[in-house]
Coordinates of C-alpha atoms and ligand atoms in Angstrom, one line a residue:
X1101 CA 26.2 -6.3 7.4
X1102 CA 28.1 -3.0 8.3
X1103 CA 28.5 -4.4 11.8
X1104 CA 30.2 -7.6 10.5
X1105 CA 32.6 -5.6 8.3
X1106 CA 33.5 -3.4 11.2
X1107 CA 34.2 -6.5 13.3
X1108 CA 36.5 -7.9 10.6
X1109 CA 38.4 -4.6 10.3
X1110 CA 39.0 -4.6 14.1
X1111 CA 40.2 -8.2 14.0
X1112 CA 42.7 -7.3 11.3
X1113 CA 44.1 -4.4 13.3
X1114 CA 44.4 -6.8 16.3
X1115 CA 46.3 -9.4 14.2
X1116 CA 48.7 -6.7 12.8
X1117 CA 49.5 -5.3 16.2
X1118 CA 50.1 -8.9 17.5
X1119 CA 52.5 -9.6 14.7
X1120 CA 54.3 -6.3 15.4
X1121 CA 54.5 -7.2 19.1
X1122 CA 56.2 -10.6 18.4
X1123 CA 58.6 -8.9 16.1
X1124 CA 59.6 -6.3 18.8
X1125 CA 60.1 -9.0 21.4
X1126 CA 62.2 -11.0 19.0
X1127 CA 64.2 -7.9 18.2
X1128 CA 64.8 -7.2 21.9
X1129 CA 65.9 -10.8 22.6
X1130 CA 68.3 -10.6 19.6
X1131 CA 69.8 -7.3 20.8
X1132 CA 70.3 -8.7 24.3
X1133 CA 71.9 -11.9 22.8
X1134 CA 74.3 -9.8 20.7
X1135 CA 75.3 -7.7 23.8
X1136 CA 75.8 -10.8 26.1
X1137 CA 77.8 -12.7 23.4
X1138 CA 80.0 -9.7 22.7
X1139 CA 80.6 -9.2 26.4
X1140 CA 81.5 -12.9 26.9
X1141 CA 83.9 -12.9 23.9
X1142 CA 85.5 -9.7 25.0
X1143 CA 86.0 -11.0 28.6
X1144 CA 87.5 -14.2 27.3
X1145 CA 89.9 -12.5 25.0
X1146 CA 90.8 -9.3 26.9
X1147 CA 89.8 -10.1 30.5
X1148 CA 87.5 -7.1 30.7
X1149 CA 84.3 -5.8 29.0
X1150 CA 85.4 -2.2 28.4
X1151 CA 84.4 -0.4 25.3
X1152 CA 87.8 -1.1 23.5
X1153 CA 87.5 -4.8 24.5
X1154 CA 83.9 -5.0 23.1
X1155 CA 85.0 -3.3 19.9
X1156 CA 87.9 -5.7 19.5
X1157 CA 85.6 -8.7 20.1
X1158 CA 83.2 -7.5 17.5
X1159 CA 86.0 -6.9 15.0
X1160 CA 87.6 -10.2 15.5
X1161 CA 84.6 -12.6 15.7
X1162 CA 82.7 -13.5 12.5
X1163 CA 80.2 -15.5 14.7
X1164 CA 79.2 -12.2 16.3
X1165 CA 78.5 -10.7 12.9
X1166 CA 75.9 -13.4 12.3
X1167 CA 74.4 -12.6 15.7
X1168 CA 74.4 -8.8 14.7
X1169 CA 72.1 -9.5 11.8
X1170 CA 69.5 -11.1 14.0
X1171 CA 67.7 -7.9 15.3
X1172 CA 67.4 -6.7 11.7
X1173 CA 66.1 -10.1 10.6
X1174 CA 63.4 -10.0 13.3
X1175 CA 62.4 -6.4 12.4
X1176 CA 62.1 -7.3 8.8
X1177 CA 60.2 -10.6 9.6
X1178 CA 57.8 -8.7 11.9
X1179 CA 56.9 -6.1 9.2
X1180 CA 56.8 -8.6 6.5
X1181 CA 54.4 -10.9 8.3
X1182 CA 52.2 -8.0 9.4
X1183 CA 51.9 -6.9 5.7
X1184 CA 51.1 -10.5 4.7
X1185 CA 48.5 -10.8 7.4
X1186 CA 46.9 -7.5 6.4
X1187 CA 46.7 -8.5 2.8
X1188 CA 45.2 -11.9 3.6
X1189 CA 42.7 -10.4 6.0
X1190 CA 41.9 -7.8 3.3
X1191 CA 40.9 -10.4 0.8
X1192 CA 39.0 -12.2 3.5
X1193 CA 37.0 -9.0 4.1
X1194 CA 36.4 -8.7 0.4
X1195 CA 35.2 -12.3 0.2
X1196 CA 33.0 -12.0 3.3
X1197 CA 31.5 -8.6 2.1
X1198 CA 30.7 -10.1 -1.3
X1199 CA 29.1 -13.2 0.4
X1200 CA 27.1 -11.0 2.7
X1201 CA 26.0 -8.7 -0.1
X1202 CA 25.0 -11.6 -2.3
X1203 CA 23.0 -13.1 0.6
X1204 CA 21.3 -9.7 1.3
X1205 CA 20.5 -9.2 -2.4
X1206 CA 19.0 -12.7 -2.5
X1207 CA 16.9 -12.1 0.5
X1208 CA 15.7 -8.7 -0.9
X1209 CA 14.9 -10.3 -4.2
X1210 CA 13.0 -13.1 -2.5
X1211 CA 11.1 -10.5 -0.4
X1212 CA 10.1 -8.4 -3.4
X1213 CA 9.2 -11.5 -5.4
X1214 CA 7.1 -12.8 -2.6
X1215 CA 5.1 -9.6 -2.2
X1216 CA 4.8 -9.0 -5.9
X1217 CA 3.7 -12.4 -7.0
X1218 CA 0.3 -13.9 -6.7
X1219 CA 0.7 -17.1 -4.6
X1220 CA -2.2 -19.0 -6.2
X1221 CA -1.2 -18.7 -9.8
X1222 CA 2.4 -17.7 -9.7
X1223 CA 1.6 -14.7 -12.0
X1224 CA 2.7 -11.2 -11.2
X1225 CA 0.3 -9.3 -8.8
X1226 CA -1.2 -5.9 -9.4
X1227 CA 1.7 -3.9 -8.0
X1228 CA 4.3 -5.7 -10.1
X1229 CA 2.0 -5.4 -13.2
X1230 CA 1.9 -1.6 -12.6
X1231 CA 5.7 -1.5 -12.3
X1232 CA 6.2 -3.5 -15.5
X1233 CA 3.7 -1.3 -17.4
X1234 CA 5.3 1.9 -16.1
X1235 CA 8.7 0.5 -17.3
X1236 CA 7.2 -0.3 -20.7
X1237 CA 5.9 3.2 -21.0
X1238 CA 9.2 4.7 -20.0
X1239 CA 11.4 2.6 -22.3
X1240 CA 9.0 3.3 -25.1
X1241 CA 10.1 6.9 -24.7
X1242 CA 9.2 9.0 -27.7
X1243 CA 8.8 6.1 -30.2
X1244 CA 5.5 5.8 -32.0
X1245 CA 4.9 2.3 -30.5
X1246 CA 1.9 2.0 -28.3
X1247 CA 1.4 0.1 -25.1
X1248 CA -1.9 -1.7 -24.5
X1249 CA -3.5 -3.2 -21.5
X1250 CA -6.2 -5.9 -21.6
X1251 CA -8.2 -6.6 -18.5
X1252 CA -10.2 -9.9 -18.5
X1253 CA -12.7 -11.2 -16.0
X1254 CA -14.2 -14.6 -15.9
X1255 CA -18.0 -14.7 -16.5
X1256 CA -19.9 -16.1 -13.5
X1257 CA -16.9 -17.2 -11.5
X1258 CA -19.0 -16.7 -8.4
X1259 CA -21.4 -19.3 -9.7
X1260 CA -18.5 -21.7 -10.2
X1261 CA -17.2 -21.1 -6.7
X1262 CA -20.6 -21.6 -5.2
X1263 CA -21.3 -24.8 -7.1
X1264 CA -17.9 -26.4 -6.9
X1265 CA -16.4 -25.0 -3.7
X1266 CA -13.5 -22.7 -3.2
X1267 CA -10.7 -25.2 -3.8
X1268 CA -12.1 -26.2 -7.1
X1269 CA -12.5 -22.5 -7.8
X1270 CA -8.8 -22.1 -7.1
X1271 CA -8.1 -24.9 -9.6
X1272 CA -10.1 -23.1 -12.3
X1273 CA -8.1 -19.9 -11.6
X1274 CA -4.8 -21.8 -12.0
X1275 CA -6.0 -23.3 -15.2
X1276 CA -7.1 -19.9 -16.5
X1277 CA -3.7 -18.4 -15.6
X1278 CA -1.9 -21.2 -17.5
X1279 CA -4.0 -20.7 -20.6
X1280 CA -3.6 -16.9 -20.4
X1281 CA 0.2 -17.4 -20.2
X1282 CA 0.1 -19.6 -23.3
X1283 CA -2.1 -17.2 -25.2
X1284 CA 0.2 -14.3 -24.3
X1285 CA 3.3 -16.2 -25.4
X1286 CA 6.5 -14.2 -25.3
X1287 CA 5.0 -11.0 -26.5
X1288 CA 2.7 -10.1 -23.6
X1289 CA 3.0 -10.1 -19.9
X1290 CA 0.2 -11.6 -17.7
X1291 CA -0.8 -10.7 -14.2
X1292 CA -3.6 -11.6 -11.7
X1293 CA -5.2 -8.4 -10.4
X1294 CA -7.2 -10.3 -7.8
X1295 CA -10.2 -12.5 -7.6
X1296 CA -11.0 -13.7 -11.1
X1297 CA -9.6 -10.7 -12.8
X1298 CA -6.4 -10.8 -14.9
X1299 CA -4.5 -8.3 -17.0
X1300 CA -2.2 -8.6 -20.0
X1301 CA 0.3 -6.0 -21.1
X1302 CA 1.4 -5.7 -24.7
X1303 CA 4.1 -3.3 -25.8
X1304 CA 5.2 -2.4 -29.3
X1305 CA 1.7 -2.0 -30.8
X1306 CA 1.1 0.1 -33.9
X1307 CA -2.7 0.1 -33.8
X1308 CA -5.5 -1.3 -31.7
X1309 CA -5.6 -4.4 -34.0
X1310 CA -2.7 -5.8 -32.1
X1311 CA -4.8 -5.7 -28.9
X1312 CA -7.8 -7.2 -30.7
X1313 CA -5.6 -10.1 -31.9
X1314 CA -4.4 -10.6 -28.3
X1315 CA -8.0 -10.6 -27.1
X1316 CA -8.9 -13.2 -29.8
X1317 CA -6.0 -15.4 -28.8
X1318 CA -7.2 -15.2 -25.2
X1319 CA -10.7 -16.0 -26.2
X1320 CA -9.6 -19.0 -28.2
X1321 CA -7.4 -20.2 -25.3
X1322 CA -10.6 -20.5 -23.2
X1323 CA -12.5 -22.5 -25.8
X1324 CA -11.6 -26.0 -24.6
X1325 CA -13.6 -26.9 -21.6
X1326 CA -11.9 -27.3 -18.2
X1327 CA -12.4 -30.5 -16.2
X1328 CA -12.6 -30.0 -12.5
X1329 CA -13.4 -33.1 -10.4
X1330 CA -16.1 -34.8 -12.4
X1331 CA -17.5 -31.6 -13.8
X1332 CA -16.8 -30.2 -17.3
X1333 CA -16.9 -26.4 -17.4
X1334 CA -17.1 -24.0 -20.3
X1335 CA -15.4 -20.7 -19.5
X1336 CA -15.9 -17.4 -21.1
X1337 CA -14.3 -14.0 -20.4
X1338 CA -15.3 -10.3 -20.6
X1339 CA -12.4 -8.0 -21.6
X1340 CA -11.7 -4.3 -21.5
X1341 CA -8.9 -2.7 -23.4
X1342 CA -7.0 0.6 -23.2
X1343 CA -4.0 1.9 -25.1
X1344 CA -1.5 4.8 -25.0
X1345 CA -1.3 7.6 -25.8
X1346 CA -5.1 8.5 -25.6
X1347 CA -6.2 6.4 -22.7
X1348 CA -3.8 7.4 -20.0
X1349 CA -0.2 8.6 -19.6
X1350 CA 0.8 6.5 -16.7
X1351 CA 0.4 2.8 -15.8
X1352 CA -2.3 3.4 -13.2
X1353 CA -4.4 5.5 -15.5
X1354 CA -4.0 3.0 -18.3
X1355 CA -5.1 0.1 -16.1
X1356 CA -7.9 2.2 -14.7
X1357 CA -9.2 2.8 -18.2
X1358 CA -9.0 -0.9 -19.1
X1359 CA -11.0 -1.8 -16.0
X1360 CA -13.6 0.8 -16.8
X1361 CA -13.9 -0.6 -20.3
X1362 CA -14.2 -4.1 -18.8
X1363 CA -17.1 -2.9 -16.6
X1364 CA -18.6 -1.3 -19.7
X1365 CA -18.3 -4.6 -21.6
X1366 CA -20.1 -6.4 -18.8
X1367 CA -22.9 -3.8 -18.8
X1368 CA -23.2 -4.0 -22.6
X1369 CA -23.0 -7.8 -22.6
X1370 CA -20.2 -7.7 -25.2
X1371 CA -17.0 -9.8 -25.0
X1372 CA -14.7 -6.8 -25.5
X1373 CA -14.9 -3.1 -25.0
X1374 CA -12.3 -0.5 -26.0
X1375 CA -12.0 2.4 -23.6
X1376 CA -11.9 4.9 -26.4
X1377 CA -15.0 3.5 -28.1
X1378 CA -16.9 3.5 -24.8
X1379 CA -15.9 7.1 -24.1
X1380 CA -17.1 8.2 -27.6
X1381 CA -20.4 6.4 -27.1
X1382 CA -21.0 7.8 -23.7
X1383 CA -20.1 11.3 -24.8
X1384 CA -22.6 11.2 -27.6
X1385 CA -25.4 9.5 -25.6
X1386 CA -25.1 11.0 -22.1
X1387 CA -23.9 14.6 -22.3
X1388 CA -21.0 13.6 -20.2
X1389 CA -19.0 16.0 -18.2
X1390 CA -15.7 15.5 -20.0
X1391 CA -13.7 17.4 -17.4
X1392 CA -14.9 15.1 -14.6
X1393 CA -14.2 12.0 -16.7
X1394 CA -10.7 13.3 -17.4
X1395 CA -10.3 13.9 -13.7
X1396 CA -11.1 10.2 -13.0
X1397 CA -8.7 9.0 -15.7
X1398 CA -5.8 11.4 -15.1
X1399 CA -5.6 10.8 -11.3
X1400 CA -6.8 14.3 -10.4
X1401 CA -8.9 12.8 -7.7
X1402 CA -7.5 12.4 -4.2
X1403 CA -8.7 10.6 -1.2
X1404 CA -8.8 12.5 2.0
X1405 CA -9.4 10.8 5.4
X1406 CA -10.9 12.2 8.6
X1407 CA -10.3 10.2 11.8
X1408 CA -13.2 9.3 14.1
X1409 CA -12.4 8.6 17.8
X1410 CA -14.2 6.9 20.7
X1411 CA -15.9 9.6 22.8
X1412 CA -14.7 8.3 26.2
X1413 CA -11.2 7.1 25.5
X1414 CA -10.4 9.3 22.5
X1415 CA -8.8 6.3 20.9
X1416 CA -8.9 6.3 17.1
X1417 CA -11.7 4.0 16.0
X1418 CA -12.2 4.5 12.3
X1419 CA -11.6 6.9 9.4
X1420 CA -14.0 8.4 6.9
X1421 CA -12.7 8.8 3.4
X1422 CA -13.7 12.0 1.7
X1423 CA -13.2 12.8 -2.0
X1424 CA -11.3 15.8 -3.3
X1425 CA -10.7 16.9 -6.9
X1426 CA -7.4 18.7 -7.5
X1427 CA -8.3 20.6 -10.6
X1428 CA -5.2 21.7 -12.6
X1429 CA -6.6 25.2 -13.1
X1430 CA -9.3 25.7 -10.4
X1431 CA -7.4 24.1 -7.5
X1432 CA -9.1 22.0 -4.9
X1433 CA -12.8 21.3 -5.5
X1434 CA -14.9 19.9 -2.7
X1435 CA -17.3 17.0 -3.2
X1436 CA -20.3 19.1 -2.6
X1437 CA -19.5 20.8 -5.9
X1438 CA -19.2 17.8 -8.1
X1439 CA -20.9 14.7 -6.7
X1440 CA -24.3 16.0 -7.9
X1441 CA -22.8 16.7 -11.3
X1442 CA -21.4 13.2 -11.5
X1443 CA -24.8 11.8 -10.5
X1444 CA -26.5 13.8 -13.3
X1445 CA -23.9 12.9 -16.0
X1446 CA -24.0 9.2 -15.3
X1447 CA -20.4 9.2 -14.1
X1448 CA -21.2 8.5 -10.5
X1449 CA -20.6 4.7 -10.7
X1450 CA -17.1 5.4 -12.1
X1451 CA -16.5 7.8 -9.3
X1452 CA -18.0 5.3 -6.7
X1453 CA -15.8 2.6 -8.0
X1454 CA -12.7 4.8 -7.8
X1455 CA -13.6 5.8 -4.2
X1456 CA -14.3 2.2 -3.2
X1457 CA -11.1 0.9 -4.6
X1458 CA -9.0 3.6 -3.0
X1459 CA -10.8 3.3 0.3
X1460 CA -10.3 -0.5 0.3
X1461 CA -6.7 0.0 -0.5
X1462 CA -6.4 2.4 2.5
X1463 CA -8.1 -0.2 4.7
X1464 CA -5.7 -2.8 3.5
X1465 CA -2.7 -0.6 4.2
X1466 CA -4.0 0.1 7.7
X1467 CA -4.5 -3.7 8.2
X1468 CA -0.9 -4.2 6.9
X1469 CA 0.6 -1.9 9.4
X1470 CA -1.4 -3.5 12.2
X1471 CA -3.9 -0.7 12.8
X1472 CA -7.3 -2.3 13.3
X1473 CA -9.5 0.6 12.2
X1474 CA -12.7 0.6 10.3
X1475 CA -12.9 2.6 7.1
X1476 CA -16.1 4.6 6.4
X1477 CA -17.0 5.2 2.8
X1478 CA -19.7 7.6 1.5
X1479 CA -22.0 6.1 -1.1
X1480 CA -24.1 8.5 -3.1
X1481 CA -27.9 8.2 -3.4
X1482 CA -27.7 7.4 -7.1
X1483 CA -25.1 4.6 -6.6
X1484 CA -27.5 3.1 -4.1
X1485 CA -30.0 2.7 -7.0
X1486 CA -27.5 0.7 -9.1
X1487 CA -28.1 -3.0 -8.8
X1488 CA -24.4 -3.6 -9.8
X1489 CA -23.1 -1.9 -6.6
X1490 CA -23.1 -5.1 -4.5
X1491 CA -21.3 -7.0 -7.2
X1492 CA -18.8 -4.3 -7.7
X1493 CA -18.0 -4.2 -3.9
X1494 CA -17.9 -8.0 -3.7
X1495 CA -15.3 -8.1 -6.5
X1496 CA -13.2 -5.3 -4.9
X1497 CA -13.3 -7.0 -1.5
X1498 CA -12.1 -10.3 -3.2
X1499 CA -9.5 -8.5 -5.3
X1500 CA -8.0 -6.3 -2.5
X1501 CA -8.5 -9.1 0.1
X1502 CA -9.9 -7.1 3.0
X1503 CA -12.1 -8.2 5.9
X1504 CA -15.5 -6.8 4.9
X1505 CA -16.5 -6.1 8.5
X1506 CA -13.8 -3.4 8.5
X1507 CA -15.8 -1.4 6.0
X1508 CA -18.7 0.9 6.8
X1509 CA -20.8 2.2 4.0
X1510 CA -22.4 5.6 4.7
X1511 CA -25.7 6.1 3.2
X1512 CA -27.5 9.4 3.7
X1513 CA -30.7 9.2 5.7
X1514 CA -33.1 10.1 2.9
X1515 CA -31.7 7.5 0.6
X1516 CA -31.6 4.8 3.2
X1517 CA -35.1 5.4 4.4
X1518 CA -36.7 5.8 1.0
X1519 CA -39.4 3.4 0.2
X1520 CA -37.8 2.3 -3.0
X1521 CA -37.7 -1.4 -3.0
X1522 CA -34.6 -1.4 -5.1
X1523 CA -32.6 0.6 -2.6
X1524 CA -33.8 -1.5 0.3
X1525 CA -32.7 -4.6 -1.7
X1526 CA -29.3 -3.1 -2.4
X1527 CA -28.8 -2.2 1.3
X1528 CA -29.7 -5.8 2.3
X1529 CA -27.3 -7.2 -0.3
X1530 CA -24.5 -4.9 0.8
X1531 CA -25.0 -5.9 4.4
X1532 CA -25.0 -9.5 3.2
X1533 CA -21.4 -9.1 2.1
X1534 CA -20.5 -8.5 5.7
X1535 CA -19.9 -4.8 5.6
X1536 CA -21.4 -2.4 8.1
X1537 CA -24.1 0.1 7.2
X1538 CA -24.2 3.6 8.6
X1539 CA -26.9 6.3 8.2
X1540 CA -25.1 9.5 7.4
X1541 CA -26.4 13.0 8.2
X1542 CA -29.0 11.6 10.5
X1543 CA -31.7 14.1 11.6
X1544 CA -31.8 15.9 8.3
X1545 CA -34.5 13.6 6.9
X1546 CA -37.9 13.1 8.4
X1547 CA -37.6 9.5 9.2
X1548 CA -38.6 7.9 12.4
X1549 CA -35.7 6.3 14.2
X1550 CA -37.8 3.3 14.9
X1551 CA -38.1 2.6 11.2
X1552 CA -34.4 1.8 11.2
X1553 CA -35.3 -1.5 12.6
X1554 CA -36.4 -2.6 9.2
X1555 CA -32.8 -2.2 7.9
X1556 CA -29.6 -4.0 8.7
X1557 CA -28.0 -0.8 10.1
X1558 CA -25.0 -0.7 12.5
X1559 CA -24.5 3.0 13.0
X1560 CA -26.0 6.5 12.8
X1561 CA -24.1 9.7 12.3
X1562 CA -25.8 12.6 13.8
X1563 CA -25.6 15.5 11.4
X1564 CA -23.3 18.4 12.2
X1565 CA -26.1 20.9 12.1
X1566 CA -27.7 19.3 15.2
X1567 CA -24.3 19.1 16.9
X1568 CA -23.7 22.8 16.3
X1569 CA -27.1 23.6 17.9
X1570 CA -26.4 21.6 21.0
X1571 CA -26.1 24.6 23.2
X1572 CA -28.8 26.7 21.4
X1573 CA -31.8 25.6 23.4
X1574 CA -32.9 23.1 26.0
X1575 CA -35.3 21.6 23.4
X1576 CA -32.4 20.8 21.1
X1577 CA -30.6 19.0 23.9
X1578 CA -33.7 17.0 24.7
X1579 CA -34.1 16.0 21.1
X1580 CA -30.5 15.0 20.8
X1581 CA -30.7 13.0 24.1
X1582 CA -33.8 11.2 22.9
X1583 CA -32.2 10.4 19.6
X1584 CA -29.1 9.0 21.2
X1585 CA -31.0 6.9 23.7
X1586 CA -33.3 5.5 21.1
X1587 CA -30.3 4.7 18.8
X1588 CA -28.5 3.0 21.8
X1589 CA -31.7 1.0 22.6
X1590 CA -31.7 -0.3 19.0
X1591 CA -28.1 -1.4 19.5
X1592 CA -26.7 1.2 17.1
X1593 CA -23.3 2.9 17.3
X1594 CA -23.8 6.7 17.6
X1595 CA -21.3 9.0 16.0
X1596 CA -21.5 12.8 16.5
X1597 CA -20.3 14.7 13.4
X1598 CA -19.0 18.3 13.2
X1599 CA -17.4 18.4 16.7
X1600 CA -15.5 21.6 16.6
X1601 CA -14.5 22.1 20.2
X1602 CA -14.0 20.4 23.5
X1603 CA -17.2 21.7 25.0
X1604 CA -19.3 19.9 22.3
X1605 CA -17.2 16.8 22.6
X1606 CA -17.8 16.7 26.4
X1607 CA -21.5 17.3 26.0
X1608 CA -22.0 14.6 23.3
X1609 CA -20.0 12.1 25.5
X1610 CA -22.2 12.9 28.5
X1611 CA -25.3 12.4 26.4
X1612 CA -24.1 8.9 25.4
X1613 CA -22.5 9.4 22.0
X1614 CA -20.1 6.5 21.2
X1615 CA -17.8 8.3 18.8
X1616 CA -16.8 11.8 17.7
X1617 CA -15.8 13.2 14.4
X1618 CA -14.9 16.8 13.6
X1619 CA -12.3 19.5 13.3
X1620 CA -11.7 19.3 17.1
X1621 CA -10.2 15.9 16.6
X1622 CA -8.8 16.5 13.1
X1623 CA -9.6 18.1 9.8
X1624 CA -9.8 15.8 6.8
X1625 CA -6.2 15.2 5.6
X1626 CA -4.7 13.5 2.6
X1627 CA -4.9 9.8 3.3
X1628 CA -1.1 9.5 2.9
X1629 CA -0.7 11.7 6.1
X1630 CA -3.0 9.6 8.2
X1631 CA -0.4 7.3 9.7
X1632 CA 1.8 10.1 10.9
X1633 CA -1.2 11.9 12.3
X1634 CA -2.1 8.8 14.2
X1635 CA 1.4 8.5 15.7
X1636 CA 1.2 12.1 16.9
X1637 CA -2.4 11.6 18.3
X1638 CA -1.2 8.6 20.3
X1639 CA 2.0 10.4 21.4
X1640 CA 0.0 13.2 22.9
X1641 CA -2.6 10.9 24.4
X1642 CA -5.4 12.0 22.2
X1643 CA -5.0 15.8 22.7
X1644 CA -5.8 17.4 19.4
X1645 CA -4.2 20.7 20.3
X1646 CA -0.8 19.1 20.9
X1647 CA -1.1 17.1 17.7
X1648 CA -2.1 20.2 15.8
X1649 CA 0.8 22.2 17.3
X1650 CA 3.1 19.5 16.1
X1651 CA 1.5 19.5 12.7
X1652 CA 1.9 23.2 12.4
X1653 CA 5.6 23.0 13.4
X1654 CA 6.3 20.4 10.7
Ligands
C2E2644 P1 -20.3 13.8 5.1 O1 -20.2 12.4 4.7 O2 -21.3 14.2 6.2 O3 -18.8 14.2 5.5 C1 -18.5 15.1 6.5 C2 -18.3 16.5 5.9 O4 -18.2 17.3 7.0 C3 -16.9 16.6 5.2 O5 -17.1 17.6 4.2 C4 -16.0 17.1 6.3 O6 -14.9 17.9 5.8 C5 -17.0 18.0 7.1 N1 -16.6 18.2 8.4 C6 -16.0 17.3 9.2 N2 -15.8 17.8 10.5 C7 -16.3 19.0 10.5 C8 -16.4 20.0 11.5 O7 -16.0 19.9 12.6 N3 -17.0 21.2 11.1 C9 -17.5 21.4 9.8 N4 -18.0 22.6 9.5 N5 -17.4 20.4 8.9 C10 -16.8 19.3 9.2 P2 -16.7 17.3 2.7 O8 -15.4 16.5 2.7 O9 -16.8 18.6 2.0 O10 -17.8 16.3 2.3 C11 -19.1 16.8 2.1 C12 -20.0 15.7 1.8 O11 -19.7 15.2 0.5 C13 -19.9 14.5 2.7 O12 -20.6 14.7 3.8 C14 -20.5 13.4 1.8 O13 -21.9 13.4 1.8 C15 -20.0 13.8 0.4 N6 -18.8 13.1 0.0 C16 -17.6 13.2 0.4 N7 -16.8 12.3 -0.1 C17 -17.6 11.5 -0.9 C18 -17.4 10.4 -1.7 O14 -16.3 9.8 -1.8 N8 -18.4 9.8 -2.3 C19 -19.7 10.3 -2.2 N9 -20.7 9.8 -2.8 N10 -19.9 11.4 -1.4 C20 -18.9 12.0 -0.8
MG2645 MG1 -20.1 10.8 5.5
MG2646 MG1 -22.3 13.4 7.4

């Protein structure tokens, strides 16, 4: 748009100078005509064109007076038409600018709308819902009114999809969206978070009763059966509710709490769970680490990412997400210090859910900017025992809409190789979703590599303690070589962890490691810095020193 305005301004200047030029030429012709006419009149009257004769001609001939006015008339006309032209062009610019601005605004609005709306149901999407919730929180200001969020999920939507097919499943979702909109009326805002999960926002609440009423209206709206094709379906929902000020100070925290409550309602088999009630119950029953729970709710957790590169080409192949806790008093706390605590306090699934959601969002972001990288996610031993894990991951994949083959789940060796039938079952179910399975910290357990054949495994990550010992003795090298060869023979990808210098990187590459991870490539960084690190890594052709130099200079 600025280019077009610049062009218009240049055109106006051109028009103005053309009008001026015509006026000057007219003036010159008029002056010449006056001189010639005066000379002719003088010659005819006095017989010469001397100064006195010219003066006498001018004084005696009224026709010449008329001619004398002409140069002034031309000068005036030139200036006048230039001013008129400029004014006309000015309003033309204004009109054009307005038109262009309106067109630009329309395009921007369409763009925002397109990315913020859910194509299937026409409802707001997650991002827009968060924006609207944040607005509601901010406009509420210091008033005593509360803002509530209700998250609802269809019961057994997977069964419906499986029995009736995806297009009928879509029809069901559209019908549900319509009914939710009706139930919400003008007082609440409805969004589709993804998959079969919806959210409703209600502002101006004075107590939780308002949310209970909304949940009841939603429940009633689902009572009438839905007819799809020749099938009659009865739908039911599970709902989770959260409300300011206790359940979160910002939109993200509020929605997070409502989703946690919804998961809780599912586990409890109740139609509706309030986050505050769930929290009180868990605190009594489980000796919960309140601090860690608060960390999950109040966004004190951060996702770091560490790149993994191909050993030969040093091209970035994937990133591993690593959890950090930014404690308001104690500063950064590493996962080693709190994962075990979360496992003991029963909070681990909330944590796993948080990590999975953020990691999938990172994978989606990478996909969006055209980076085809895998994202590796650590799954704790305890989470692997939870039969809900595959469902949770399936829901998140559907919600965030990510290709499952882009995800790698890292399971530590001892857990993966344990004889527990439940763990084996969970691994098989996870692999069935299309995600890759990796055995983390390989070599720390006592399993036989060949026993990996029993599991649907794609990758092993050789523990950094073995990588560190690579130059310690010949026996270590032999062991490492044997492990790598065996892994390769089983068709597995081999990743060397804890690569701290080029010497180790070279040695692992020679021994046949496919991928490298470690401080030599990059230290874990906040996931928001990943894209700029990747730019630098590519710019310097995969030389970490150059990329680090650059990093330090920034
Ligand atoms: P891991 O999965 O084996 O992750 C690699 C760890 O090695 C990370 O430590 C990383 O910072 C560190 N590391 C990477 N390169 C080097 C290197 O060159 N030298 C050395 N000395 N260390 C290196 P971090 O982030 O402290 O994580 C420790 C462990 O905590 C992880 O080991 C993983 O088992 C667990 N963990 C991390 N994030 C999560 C998570 O989101 N969920 C679960 N369940 N566990 C996590
Ligand atoms: Mg790991
Ligand atoms: Mg590891």
